[in-house]
Coordinates of C-alpha atoms and ligand atoms in Angstrom, one line a residue:
X687 CA 4.4 -0.1 7.0
X688 CA 5.9 -2.0 10.0
X689 CA 6.6 -0.4 13.3
X690 CA 9.8 0.8 15.0
X691 CA 10.5 1.7 18.5
X692 CA 13.9 2.4 20.1
X693 CA 14.9 3.4 23.7
X694 CA 18.0 5.0 25.2
X695 CA 17.8 5.9 28.9
X696 CA 18.0 4.6 32.4
X697 CA 15.3 2.1 32.6
X698 CA 15.3 -1.6 31.5
X699 CA 14.8 -1.4 27.7
X700 CA 13.3 -4.9 27.1
X701 CA 9.8 -4.4 28.7
X702 CA 9.6 -0.8 27.2
X703 CA 10.4 -2.1 23.7
X704 CA 7.9 -4.9 24.0
X705 CA 5.1 -2.7 25.3
X706 CA 5.9 -0.2 22.5
X707 CA 5.8 -2.9 19.9
X708 CA 2.5 -4.0 21.2
X709 CA 1.0 -0.6 20.7
X710 CA 2.5 -0.7 17.0
X711 CA 1.1 -4.2 16.3
X712 CA -1.7 -2.7 14.0
X713 CA 1.1 -1.5 11.6
X714 CA 2.4 -5.1 11.1
X715 CA 2.0 -8.3 12.8
X716 CA 3.8 -11.2 11.1
X717 CA 7.0 -11.2 13.1
X718 CA 8.8 -9.1 15.6
X719 CA 12.1 -8.6 17.3
X720 CA 14.3 -6.5 19.6
X721 CA 18.0 -5.7 19.9
X722 CA 19.3 -4.7 23.3
X723 CA 22.7 -3.5 24.2
X724 CA 23.6 -6.1 26.9
X725 CA 27.0 -6.4 28.6
X726 CA 29.2 -5.1 25.6
X727 CA 27.1 -7.0 23.0
X728 CA 24.0 -6.4 20.9
X729 CA 21.6 -9.0 21.9
X730 CA 19.0 -9.8 19.2
X731 CA 15.8 -11.9 19.9
X732 CA 13.2 -12.3 17.2
X733 CA 10.2 -14.5 16.3
X734 CA 7.7 -15.1 13.6
X735 CA 4.1 -14.2 14.8
X736 CA 2.7 -11.7 17.0
X737 CA 4.3 -9.7 19.8
X738 CA 2.9 -12.2 22.2
X739 CA 5.0 -14.9 20.5
X740 CA 8.1 -12.7 20.9
X741 CA 7.2 -12.1 24.6
X742 CA 6.9 -15.9 25.2
X743 CA 10.1 -16.7 23.4
X744 CA 11.9 -14.1 25.5
X745 CA 10.3 -15.3 28.7
X746 CA 11.2 -19.0 27.9
X747 CA 14.7 -18.2 26.9
X748 CA 17.2 -15.4 27.5
X749 CA 15.9 -12.0 28.6
X750 CA 18.3 -9.3 27.3
X751 CA 19.0 -6.7 29.9
X752 CA 20.2 -3.3 29.1
X753 CA 19.1 0.3 28.9
X754 CA 19.6 0.9 25.1
X755 CA 17.6 -1.1 22.4
X756 CA 15.6 -1.1 19.2
X757 CA 12.5 -3.1 18.3
X758 CA 10.4 -3.8 15.2
X759 CA 7.1 -5.4 14.3
X760 CA 7.0 -6.5 10.6
X761 CA 4.6 -6.5 7.8
X762 CA 6.4 -8.6 5.3
X763 CA 7.5 -7.2 1.9
X764 CA 10.7 -9.0 0.9
X765 CA 10.6 -12.5 2.1
X766 CA 8.0 -14.6 4.0
X767 CA 7.2 -14.0 7.6
X768 CA 9.9 -16.0 9.5
X769 CA 12.4 -15.8 12.3
X770 CA 15.2 -15.1 9.9
X771 CA 13.3 -12.3 8.0
X772 CA 12.2 -10.7 11.2
X773 CA 14.1 -7.5 12.3
X774 CA 16.5 -6.4 13.8
X775 CA 19.1 -7.6 11.4
X776 CA 22.9 -7.9 12.3
X777 CA 25.6 -6.8 10.0
X778 CA 28.1 -9.6 9.1
X779 CA 30.4 -8.7 12.0
X780 CA 27.4 -8.4 14.4
X781 CA 28.8 -4.9 15.2
X782 CA 25.6 -3.3 14.0
X783 CA 22.0 -4.1 14.3
X784 CA 19.2 -2.5 12.2
X785 CA 15.5 -2.1 12.2
X786 CA 13.9 -0.7 9.0
X787 CA 10.5 0.3 7.6
X788 CA 10.0 0.9 4.0
X789 CA 11.5 -0.5 0.8
X790 CA 15.1 -0.3 -0.3
X791 CA 14.6 -0.1 -4.0
X792 CA 18.2 -0.8 -5.1
X793 CA 18.6 -3.7 -2.6
X794 CA 19.1 -6.3 -5.3
X795 CA 22.0 -4.4 -6.9
X796 CA 23.6 -3.6 -3.5
X797 CA 23.1 -7.3 -2.5
X798 CA 24.8 -8.5 -5.6
X799 CA 27.8 -6.3 -5.0
X800 CA 28.1 -7.5 -1.4
X801 CA 27.7 -11.2 -2.3
X802 CA 30.6 -10.7 -4.6
X803 CA 32.6 -9.3 -1.8
X804 CA 31.8 -12.4 0.3
X805 CA 29.0 -11.3 2.5
X806 CA 26.7 -14.1 3.6
X807 CA 23.0 -13.2 4.0
X808 CA 20.7 -14.9 6.4
X809 CA 17.5 -13.5 5.3
X810 CA 15.5 -12.6 2.2
X811 CA 15.0 -9.0 3.3
X812 CA 16.1 -5.7 1.7
X813 CA 17.0 -4.5 5.2
X814 CA 19.8 -6.9 5.7
X815 CA 21.6 -5.2 2.9
X816 CA 21.6 -2.0 5.0
X817 CA 23.2 -3.9 7.9
X818 CA 25.9 -5.4 5.6
X819 CA 26.5 -2.0 4.1
X820 CA 27.2 -0.6 7.6
X821 CA 30.0 -3.1 8.0
X822 CA 31.4 -2.4 4.5
X823 CA 31.4 1.4 5.2
X824 CA 32.6 1.2 8.9
X825 CA 35.1 3.9 9.3
X826 CA 35.2 3.8 13.1
X827 CA 32.8 6.8 13.3
X828 CA 29.3 5.7 13.9
X829 CA 27.6 8.8 12.3
X830 CA 29.9 8.8 9.3
X831 CA 29.4 5.1 8.7
X832 CA 25.5 5.6 8.7
X833 CA 25.7 8.7 6.5
X834 CA 27.9 6.8 4.0
X835 CA 25.4 3.9 4.0
X836 CA 22.4 6.2 3.5
X837 CA 24.1 7.8 0.5
X838 CA 24.1 4.3 -1.2
X839 CA 20.3 3.6 -0.7
X840 CA 17.4 4.5 -2.9
X841 CA 13.8 4.0 -1.8
X842 CA 12.0 4.7 1.4
X843 CA 13.1 4.0 4.9
X844 CA 12.9 4.8 8.5
X845 CA 15.9 3.2 10.1
X846 CA 17.1 2.6 13.8
X847 CA 20.7 1.4 14.2
X848 CA 22.7 0.2 17.2
X849 CA 26.6 -0.1 17.1
X850 CA 28.6 -2.3 19.4
X851 CA 31.2 0.3 19.9
X852 CA 28.6 2.9 21.0
X853 CA 26.9 1.7 24.2
X854 CA 25.5 5.1 24.8
X855 CA 24.0 5.9 21.4
X856 CA 21.5 5.0 18.8
X857 CA 21.0 6.6 15.4
X858 CA 17.9 6.9 13.2
X859 CA 17.3 8.3 9.8
X860 CA 14.3 8.6 7.5
X861 CA 13.3 9.1 3.9
X862 CA 9.6 8.9 2.9
X863 CA 8.6 6.9 6.0
X864 CA 7.4 8.4 9.3
X865 CA 9.8 8.6 12.2
X866 CA 10.1 10.7 15.3
X867 CA 12.3 11.1 18.3
X868 CA 10.6 11.5 21.7
X869 CA 11.8 12.9 24.9
X870 CA 10.9 11.7 28.4
X871 CA 12.2 11.9 32.0
X872 CA 13.7 8.4 31.8
X873 CA 15.4 8.7 28.5
X874 CA 14.8 9.2 24.8
X875 CA 12.8 7.2 22.2
X876 CA 12.7 6.7 18.5
X877 CA 9.4 5.6 17.1
X878 CA 7.6 5.2 13.7
X879 CA 4.5 6.7 15.3
X880 CA 3.7 8.4 18.6
X881 CA 1.4 5.5 19.6
X882 CA 4.4 3.5 20.7
X883 CA 5.5 6.1 23.2
X884 CA 2.4 7.9 24.4
X885 CA 2.5 6.0 27.6
X886 CA 5.8 7.7 28.4
X887 CA 5.8 11.2 26.8
X888 CA 4.0 13.5 24.5
X889 CA 7.0 15.5 23.6
X890 CA 8.7 14.7 20.3
X891 CA 10.7 15.9 17.3
X892 CA 9.1 14.9 14.1
X893 CA 11.8 14.0 11.6
X894 CA 11.8 15.2 8.1
X895 CA 13.2 13.4 5.0
X896 CA 16.9 13.0 4.9
X897 CA 17.4 13.9 8.5
X898 CA 19.6 11.9 10.9
X899 CA 19.4 11.9 14.6
X900 CA 22.1 10.8 17.1
X901 CA 20.1 9.8 20.2
X902 CA 22.0 9.6 23.5
X903 CA 20.5 9.0 27.0
X904 CA 20.1 12.6 27.7
X905 CA 21.0 14.3 24.4
X906 CA 19.7 14.4 20.8
X907 CA 21.5 15.9 17.8
X908 CA 20.1 16.2 14.4
X909 CA 22.0 16.3 11.1
X910 CA 21.3 16.5 7.4
X911 CA 22.7 13.8 5.2
X912 CA 25.9 15.8 4.6
X913 CA 26.5 15.5 8.4
X914 CA 25.8 19.2 9.1
X915 CA 24.1 19.9 12.4
X916 CA 20.4 21.1 12.1
X917 CA 18.0 22.6 14.6
X918 CA 14.6 21.2 15.2
X919 CA 11.5 22.3 17.2
X920 CA 10.2 20.1 20.1
X921 CA 6.5 19.6 19.6
X922 CA 3.8 18.3 22.1
X923 CA 1.0 16.1 20.8
X924 CA -2.4 16.1 22.3
X925 CA -3.8 13.0 20.6
X926 CA -5.2 10.1 22.6
X927 CA -4.0 6.6 21.8
X928 CA -6.8 5.9 19.4
X929 CA -6.2 9.0 17.4
X930 CA -2.4 8.3 17.4
X931 CA -3.0 4.9 15.8
X932 CA -4.8 6.6 13.1
X933 CA -2.0 9.1 12.6
X934 CA -4.3 11.9 13.9
X935 CA -7.1 11.0 11.4
X936 CA -10.5 10.1 12.8
X937 CA -10.8 6.8 10.9
X938 CA -8.4 4.3 9.3
X939 CA -10.4 4.6 6.0
X940 CA -9.3 8.3 5.5
X941 CA -5.8 7.5 6.8
X942 CA -5.5 4.8 4.2
X943 CA -6.9 7.0 1.4
X944 CA -4.3 9.5 2.3
X945 CA -1.6 6.9 2.2
X946 CA -2.3 6.0 -1.3
X947 CA 0.5 8.2 -2.9
X948 CA 3.1 6.3 -0.7
X949 CA 1.5 2.8 -1.3
X950 CA 1.5 3.5 -5.1
X951 CA 5.1 4.6 -5.0
X952 CA 6.2 1.6 -2.9
X953 CA 4.4 -0.7 -5.3
X954 CA 5.6 0.9 -8.5
X955 CA 9.2 2.2 -8.0
X956 CA 11.0 -1.0 -7.0
X957 CA 9.8 -2.6 -10.2
X958 CA 11.3 0.0 -12.5
X959 CA 14.9 -0.3 -13.7
X960 CA 17.2 2.7 -13.8
X961 CA 16.8 2.9 -17.5
X962 CA 13.1 3.2 -17.0
X963 CA 11.7 -0.3 -18.0
X964 CA 9.6 -2.7 -16.0
X965 CA 11.2 -5.5 -14.2
X966 CA 9.0 -8.0 -12.5
X967 CA 11.8 -10.3 -11.3
X968 CA 9.4 -11.6 -8.5
X969 CA 7.7 -13.8 -11.1
X970 CA 9.0 -16.5 -13.3
X971 CA 7.0 -15.8 -16.5
X972 CA 9.3 -15.8 -19.6
X973 CA 8.4 -14.0 -22.8
X974 CA 7.8 -17.4 -24.5
X975 CA 5.4 -18.4 -21.7
X976 CA 3.6 -15.1 -22.1
X977 CA 3.3 -15.5 -25.9
X978 CA 1.9 -19.0 -25.3
X979 CA -1.2 -17.8 -23.4
X980 CA -4.3 -17.7 -25.6
X981 CA -6.3 -16.0 -22.8
X982 CA -6.0 -14.5 -19.4
X983 CA -8.6 -15.1 -16.8
X984 CA -8.9 -12.7 -13.9
X985 CA -10.8 -13.7 -10.8
X986 CA -11.4 -11.8 -7.5
X987 CA -14.3 -10.7 -5.1
X988 CA -15.7 -7.2 -4.6
X989 CA -13.2 -4.5 -5.2
X990 CA -10.6 -7.0 -6.3
X991 CA -13.0 -8.1 -9.0
X992 CA -13.4 -4.4 -10.0
X993 CA -9.6 -4.1 -10.4
X994 CA -9.9 -7.1 -12.8
X995 CA -12.5 -5.2 -14.8
X996 CA -10.2 -2.2 -15.2
X997 CA -7.3 -4.5 -16.0
X998 CA -9.3 -6.2 -18.8
X999 CA -9.4 -2.9 -20.6
X1000 CA -5.7 -2.2 -20.0
X1001 CA -4.4 -5.6 -20.9
X1002 CA -6.6 -6.0 -24.0
X1003 CA -5.7 -2.5 -25.2
X1004 CA -1.9 -2.7 -24.6
X1005 CA -1.0 -6.4 -24.9
X1006 CA -3.8 -7.5 -27.2
X1007 CA -4.3 -10.7 -25.3
X1008 CA -8.1 -11.7 -24.6
X1009 CA -9.1 -11.3 -21.0
X1010 CA -12.2 -12.7 -19.1
X1011 CA -13.0 -11.4 -15.7
X1012 CA -15.0 -13.5 -13.2
X1013 CA -16.3 -13.1 -9.7
X1014 CA -14.4 -15.8 -7.9
X1015 CA -17.7 -17.2 -6.5
X1016 CA -19.1 -17.6 -10.1
X1017 CA -15.9 -18.8 -11.7
X1018 CA -15.5 -21.8 -9.5
X1019 CA -18.9 -23.2 -10.4
X1020 CA -19.2 -22.2 -14.1
X1021 CA -17.0 -25.1 -15.5
X1022 CA -14.6 -22.5 -16.9
X1023 CA -12.8 -23.1 -20.1
X1024 CA -9.3 -22.9 -18.7
X1025 CA -6.3 -25.0 -19.8
X1026 CA -2.5 -24.8 -19.9
X1027 CA -2.8 -22.0 -22.5
X1028 CA -4.6 -19.9 -20.0
X1029 CA -3.0 -17.7 -17.4
X1030 CA -5.4 -17.2 -14.3
X1031 CA -4.7 -14.1 -12.2
X1032 CA -6.1 -14.0 -8.7
X1033 CA -6.4 -10.7 -7.1
X1034 CA -6.8 -10.5 -3.3
X1035 CA -5.8 -8.0 -0.6
X1036 CA -6.0 -10.6 2.2
X1037 CA -4.8 -13.6 0.2
X1038 CA -7.3 -15.7 2.2
X1039 CA -10.7 -14.9 0.6
X1040 CA -12.3 -18.4 0.4
X1041 CA -13.9 -18.0 -3.1
X1042 CA -10.8 -16.6 -4.6
X1043 CA -8.7 -19.4 -3.0
X1044 CA -11.0 -22.1 -4.4
X1045 CA -11.1 -20.3 -7.8
X1046 CA -7.3 -20.5 -7.8
X1047 CA -7.4 -24.2 -6.9
X1048 CA -9.9 -24.9 -9.7
X1049 CA -7.8 -23.1 -12.2
X1050 CA -4.7 -25.1 -11.2
X1051 CA -6.7 -28.3 -11.3
X1052 CA -7.7 -27.5 -14.9
X1053 CA -4.0 -27.0 -15.9
X1054 CA -3.8 -23.2 -15.9
X1055 CA -0.7 -21.4 -14.8
X1056 CA -1.6 -19.1 -11.9
X1057 CA -0.4 -15.8 -10.7
X1058 CA -1.7 -13.9 -7.8
X1059 CA -1.7 -10.3 -6.9
X1060 CA -1.8 -10.2 -3.1
X1061 CA -1.0 -7.7 -0.2
X1062 CA -0.4 -10.1 2.6
X1063 CA 2.9 -12.0 2.2
X1064 CA 2.8 -15.7 2.9
X1065 CA -1.1 -15.8 2.7
X1066 CA -2.8 -19.0 1.3
X1067 CA -3.4 -17.5 -2.2
X1068 CA 0.2 -16.2 -2.4
X1069 CA 1.6 -19.5 -1.3
X1070 CA -0.5 -21.7 -3.6
X1071 CA -0.1 -19.7 -6.8
X1072 CA 2.7 -20.4 -9.3
X1073 CA 3.8 -16.7 -9.2
X1074 CA 2.9 -13.9 -6.9
X1075 CA 3.3 -10.1 -7.3
X1076 CA 2.8 -8.3 -4.0
X1077 CA 1.1 -5.0 -3.7
X1078 CA 3.2 -3.2 -1.1
X1079 CA 0.3 -1.2 0.4
X1080 CA 1.1 -2.1 4.0
X1081 CA -1.6 -3.3 6.4
X1082 CA -5.1 -2.2 5.5
X1083 CA -7.2 -2.0 8.7
X1084 CA -10.4 -0.3 7.3
X1085 CA -12.8 -2.9 6.1
X1086 CA -13.5 -0.9 2.9
X1087 CA -10.5 -1.2 0.8
X1088 CA -8.8 1.9 -0.7
X1089 CA -5.0 1.7 -0.9
X1090 CA -5.0 -2.1 -1.6
X1091 CA -7.3 -1.4 -4.6
X1092 CA -5.1 1.4 -5.8
X1093 CA -1.9 -0.7 -5.6
X1094 CA -3.7 -3.6 -7.3
X1095 CA -4.4 -1.3 -10.2
X1096 CA -0.7 -0.4 -10.3
X1097 CA 0.4 -4.0 -10.3
X1098 CA -2.1 -4.9 -13.1
X1099 CA -0.8 -1.9 -15.2
X1100 CA 2.7 -3.2 -14.8
X1101 CA 1.7 -6.6 -15.8
X1102 CA -0.1 -5.3 -18.8
X1103 CA 3.1 -3.5 -19.9
X1104 CA 5.2 -6.6 -19.3
X1105 CA 2.8 -8.7 -21.3
X1106 CA 2.6 -6.0 -24.1
X1107 CA 6.4 -6.0 -24.3
X1108 CA 6.5 -9.8 -24.6
X1109 CA 3.8 -9.9 -27.3
X1110 CA 5.4 -7.0 -29.1
X1111 CA 2.1 -5.1 -29.0
X1112 CA 4.0 -2.3 -27.4
X1113 CA 7.4 -0.9 -28.4
X1114 CA 9.9 -0.3 -25.5
X1115 CA 9.7 3.4 -26.1
X1116 CA 5.8 3.4 -25.8
X1117 CA 6.2 1.3 -22.7
X1118 CA 8.7 3.7 -21.3
X1119 CA 6.2 6.6 -21.9
X1120 CA 3.4 4.8 -19.9
X1121 CA 5.9 4.0 -17.0
X1122 CA 7.0 7.7 -17.0
X1123 CA 3.3 8.7 -16.6
X1124 CA 2.9 6.1 -13.8
X1125 CA 5.7 7.5 -11.9
X1126 CA 3.7 10.8 -11.8
X1127 CA 0.6 9.2 -10.3
X1128 CA 1.4 9.6 -6.6
X1129 CA 1.9 13.4 -7.2
X1130 CA -1.3 13.7 -9.0
X1131 CA -3.2 11.7 -6.3
X1132 CA -1.8 14.3 -3.9
X1133 CA -3.1 17.0 -6.1
X1134 CA -6.6 15.5 -5.8
X1135 CA -6.3 15.7 -2.0
X1136 CA -6.3 19.6 -2.4
X1137 CA -10.0 19.2 -3.2
X1138 CA -10.8 17.3 -0.1
X1139 CA -12.8 20.1 1.4
X1140 CA -14.8 20.6 -1.7
X1141 CA -15.6 16.8 -1.9
X1142 CA -16.5 16.9 1.8
X1143 CA -19.1 19.5 1.0
X1144 CA -20.5 17.6 -1.9
X1145 CA -20.7 14.5 0.3
X1146 CA -22.9 16.6 2.7
X1147 CA -25.4 17.0 0.0
X1148 CA -25.5 13.2 -0.3
X1149 CA -26.4 12.8 3.3
X1150 CA -30.2 12.2 3.0
X1151 CA -30.1 10.3 -0.3
X1152 CA -31.9 7.0 -0.6
X1153 CA -30.2 6.0 -4.0
X1154 CA -27.4 7.1 -6.2
X1155 CA -26.4 5.9 -9.7
X1156 CA -22.9 5.9 -11.2
X1157 CA -22.6 6.0 -14.9
X1158 CA -19.6 5.6 -17.3
X1159 CA -18.4 3.8 -20.3
X1160 CA -15.6 1.3 -20.8
X1161 CA -12.9 1.9 -18.1
X1162 CA -15.1 4.5 -16.4
X1163 CA -17.8 2.0 -16.0
X1164 CA -15.3 -0.4 -14.3
X1165 CA -14.4 2.6 -12.0
X1166 CA -18.0 3.4 -11.4
X1167 CA -18.7 -0.2 -10.0
X1168 CA -15.9 0.4 -7.4
X1169 CA -17.2 4.0 -6.7
X1170 CA -20.6 2.6 -6.2
X1171 CA -19.4 -0.1 -3.9
X1172 CA -17.4 2.5 -1.9
X1173 CA -20.4 4.7 -1.4
X1174 CA -22.9 1.9 -0.5
X1175 CA -20.7 -0.2 1.8
X1176 CA -19.8 2.6 4.1
X1177 CA -22.7 4.9 4.0
X1178 CA -25.5 2.4 3.4
X1179 CA -27.0 4.5 0.6
X1180 CA -28.3 2.2 -2.1
X1181 CA -26.3 2.8 -5.2
X1182 CA -25.6 1.0 -8.6
X1183 CA -23.3 1.5 -11.5
X1184 CA -24.5 1.3 -15.0
X1185 CA -22.7 1.3 -18.3
X1186 CA -23.9 4.6 -19.9
X1187 CA -25.1 2.9 -23.1
X1188 CA -27.4 0.6 -21.1
X1189 CA -29.5 3.3 -19.4
X1190 CA -32.0 3.3 -22.3
X1191 CA -32.5 -0.5 -21.9
X1192 CA -34.3 -0.2 -18.7
X1193 CA -32.6 1.7 -15.9
X1194 CA -33.6 5.2 -17.1
X1195 CA -37.1 4.4 -15.7
X1196 CA -35.6 4.8 -12.3
X1197 CA -34.8 8.4 -12.8
X1198 CA -37.1 10.9 -11.3
X1199 CA -36.7 14.6 -10.2
X1200 CA -33.9 14.8 -7.6
X1201 CA -32.3 11.4 -8.4
X1202 CA -28.5 11.7 -7.8
X1203 CA -26.3 10.6 -10.5
X1204 CA -22.4 10.6 -10.7
X1205 CA -21.2 10.7 -14.3
X1206 CA -17.5 9.4 -14.6
X1207 CA -16.1 11.1 -17.7
X1208 CA -12.4 10.3 -17.3
X1209 CA -12.4 8.2 -20.6
X1210 CA -11.4 10.9 -23.1
X1211 CA -12.4 8.8 -26.1
X1212 CA -16.0 8.4 -24.8
X1213 CA -16.5 11.5 -22.8
X1214 CA -19.1 12.9 -25.3
X1215 CA -21.2 9.8 -25.0
X1216 CA -21.3 9.9 -21.2
X1217 CA -22.1 13.7 -21.4
X1218 CA -25.0 12.9 -23.7
X1219 CA -26.3 10.2 -21.2
X1220 CA -25.9 12.7 -18.4
X1221 CA -27.8 15.2 -20.4
X1222 CA -30.7 12.8 -20.9
X1223 CA -30.8 12.1 -17.2
X1224 CA -30.8 15.8 -16.3
X1225 CA -33.7 16.3 -18.7
X1226 CA -35.6 13.9 -16.5
X1227 CA -34.7 15.8 -13.3
X1228 CA -31.6 14.0 -12.2
X1229 CA -28.9 16.0 -10.3
X1230 CA -25.5 15.2 -11.9
X1231 CA -22.1 15.3 -10.3
X1232 CA -19.5 15.0 -13.0
X1233 CA -16.0 13.6 -12.6
X1234 CA -13.8 15.0 -15.4
X1235 CA -10.3 15.6 -16.5
X1236 CA -8.9 19.1 -15.9
X1237 CA -9.7 21.3 -18.9
X1238 CA -12.8 19.5 -20.0
X1239 CA -15.5 22.1 -20.1
X1240 CA -18.2 19.9 -21.7
X1241 CA -18.8 18.4 -18.4
X1242 CA -18.9 21.7 -16.6
X1243 CA -21.6 22.9 -19.1
X1244 CA -24.0 20.1 -18.2
X1245 CA -23.3 19.0 -14.6
X1246 CA -24.5 20.6 -11.4
X1247 CA -21.1 20.0 -9.9
X1248 CA -17.8 18.9 -11.2
X1249 CA -14.8 17.3 -9.5
X1250 CA -11.7 17.7 -11.7
X1251 CA -8.9 15.2 -11.7
X1252 CA -5.4 15.8 -13.3
X1253 CA -4.9 14.5 -16.8
X1254 CA -2.9 11.3 -17.4
X1255 CA -2.9 8.6 -20.0
X1256 CA -6.3 7.1 -20.5
X1257 CA -5.3 3.6 -19.4
X1258 CA -4.0 5.2 -16.1
X1259 CA -7.1 7.4 -15.4
X1260 CA -8.7 4.9 -13.0
X1261 CA -5.9 5.4 -10.5
X1262 CA -6.9 9.0 -10.3
X1263 CA -10.7 8.8 -10.9
X1264 CA -11.2 6.5 -8.0
X1265 CA -9.6 8.8 -5.4
X1266 CA -12.5 11.4 -5.2
X1267 CA -15.0 8.5 -5.3
X1268 CA -13.3 7.0 -2.2
X1269 CA -13.4 10.5 -0.5
X1270 CA -17.1 10.9 -1.5
X1271 CA -18.0 7.5 0.1
X1272 CA -16.0 8.3 3.2
X1273 CA -17.4 11.7 3.8
X1274 CA -20.9 10.7 3.1
X1275 CA -20.6 7.9 5.7
X1276 CA -19.1 10.4 8.2
X1277 CA -22.0 12.8 7.5
X1278 CA -24.4 10.0 8.1
X1279 CA -22.7 9.0 11.3
X1280 CA -21.9 5.5 10.1
X1281 CA -19.3 3.1 11.6
X1282 CA -16.9 3.9 8.7
X1283 CA -14.0 1.5 9.5
X1284 CA -16.3 -1.5 10.4
X1285 CA -19.5 -1.2 8.4
X1286 CA -22.4 -3.4 9.6
X1287 CA -22.4 -7.0 8.5
X1288 CA -18.9 -6.8 6.8
X1289 CA -15.6 -8.5 7.7
X1290 CA -12.2 -7.5 6.4
X1291 CA -11.3 -11.0 5.4
X1292 CA -14.1 -13.3 4.0
X1293 CA -12.7 -16.8 4.8
X1294 CA -16.0 -18.6 4.3
X1295 CA -18.0 -19.2 1.1
Ligands
F6R1336 C1 -14.7 -3.7 -0.5 C2 -13.8 -4.7 -0.1 C3 -14.1 -6.0 -0.5 C4 -13.0 -6.9 -0.9 C5 -13.4 -8.4 -1.1 C6 -12.1 -9.2 -1.5 O1 -14.2 -2.4 -0.1 O2 -12.8 -4.5 0.5 O3 -15.0 -6.0 -1.6 O4 -12.3 -6.3 -2.0 O5 -13.9 -8.9 0.0 O6 -11.1 -9.3 -0.5 P1 -9.7 -9.6 -0.8 O7 -9.2 -8.6 -1.6 O8 -9.1 -9.7 0.6 O9 -9.7 -11.0 -1.4

């Protein structure tokens, strides 16, 4: 995520950049910085912490003065939040300064080449590689230098660049990350979203992938990556500030649901090598260490716990290592059987959840090696665990998790494959097949979004429900628990998830005419069983919404309504199955006029027991 602003005009850039960054703070808030063209030099000031910390640093120290500058507010991916890792980054010669959103997937390879050539890096970021490449490719022509550099990058980026030889120009470019160029009476802006510049203008050019803009004080020229000029249409936005922060969506929850293809891609792609195998070089687990684990314990709270339940099926099936999954709040008090032959995996979006942190500490105390799966870089759980794998979902603002859950699933799938390769339970070619399928998940999630209107209509029929039940078996049951939580926490409809086979052992007595049931039928192997359960419920008057894989007519034959999801490998199905369930929860809450982003009594980060 992160936020970018740039200004080239007639006014003093520093206050404009700082005010713009303040508006972008919701996109990232662990460090920030600005670069201003000041007296023939690019002056960079940056600071760990919030924009207020940067303001104070500038106020206490040197205030850069100039009418051209770029700024950035960071949400850490590569490297902890720190002054050094904050953007902008200078090139080695300090001729260029760069701000960047996104993830440069081939940064490690490029960095190695640059290190061999003698470049010295001052940060752990992928962005600094872009700055160094600008020096390496410098041909005396700013645009050509940027274009050559872009051609050497893979991954996602929105970039803003200053060049010391060009006091009148900034260049920006984008691929898979939002970026716009805005026009005002006092000059031109670049911004990762319109929020940053709404105080000055509503007129903007929305940049598309692989477009580059050369932004002067009163001129803007657009090019494709071959350097050919392209024409673009100036647009006028009508959003107010709150709508702009949400990218035009009415709530953060739906914005974050819609961001899942990008979040999944960002979490997955950098961990895949060019020859299609998984590389988790952010962790220090060797094959021998993995083979030495007799058991894996997964702990988490709420949705993170639900990810653990899915992961149990995936790890046990692929790697054949026994897995236990615990609620963190239970684990810490159950005298768990954990020792040096156990790997304890703690899953947490915030990295600060009190029970998960204490569970981690308990596991460490008992001698277990620990690995965390965390979204917030530098958080307590990430810092205290032996290894950490980050989910690169970006900041999640809505209290109900969506994109963090989805990226946690991806990391756990990658871990399962890594473990399976180490134990030999999976051949490299079988692993490659799963990874190839994983690569298609973002596109398949986008396909589910085509049914958003249909799901919204189904949600309307949920508006006046008092109860809803989700049923499924195995991995579908694990998804059902999350689907049920999504519905109840935002819409306040009581809901429960049951393993289909358990219904007859008590729960079926709850069913009466009109009871709403959602039957999750993604698990190909057990779909017939779940369909039979659904039939039993319908016979007692239940209304059944089926979730089924495209082409499965059995479910259509019995259910009142069916939402179809694209086919993928059974172990990956949860990544698709959960998406319509998130949409169902969201639209039901909207229909019931609930406070979707901040449901009553809930907090985003639960830092007390
Ligand atoms: C539900 C939700 C919560 C969190 C739980 C753990 O939508 O967001 O159940 O999953 O509070 O939080 P983290 O992942 O920050 O440890």
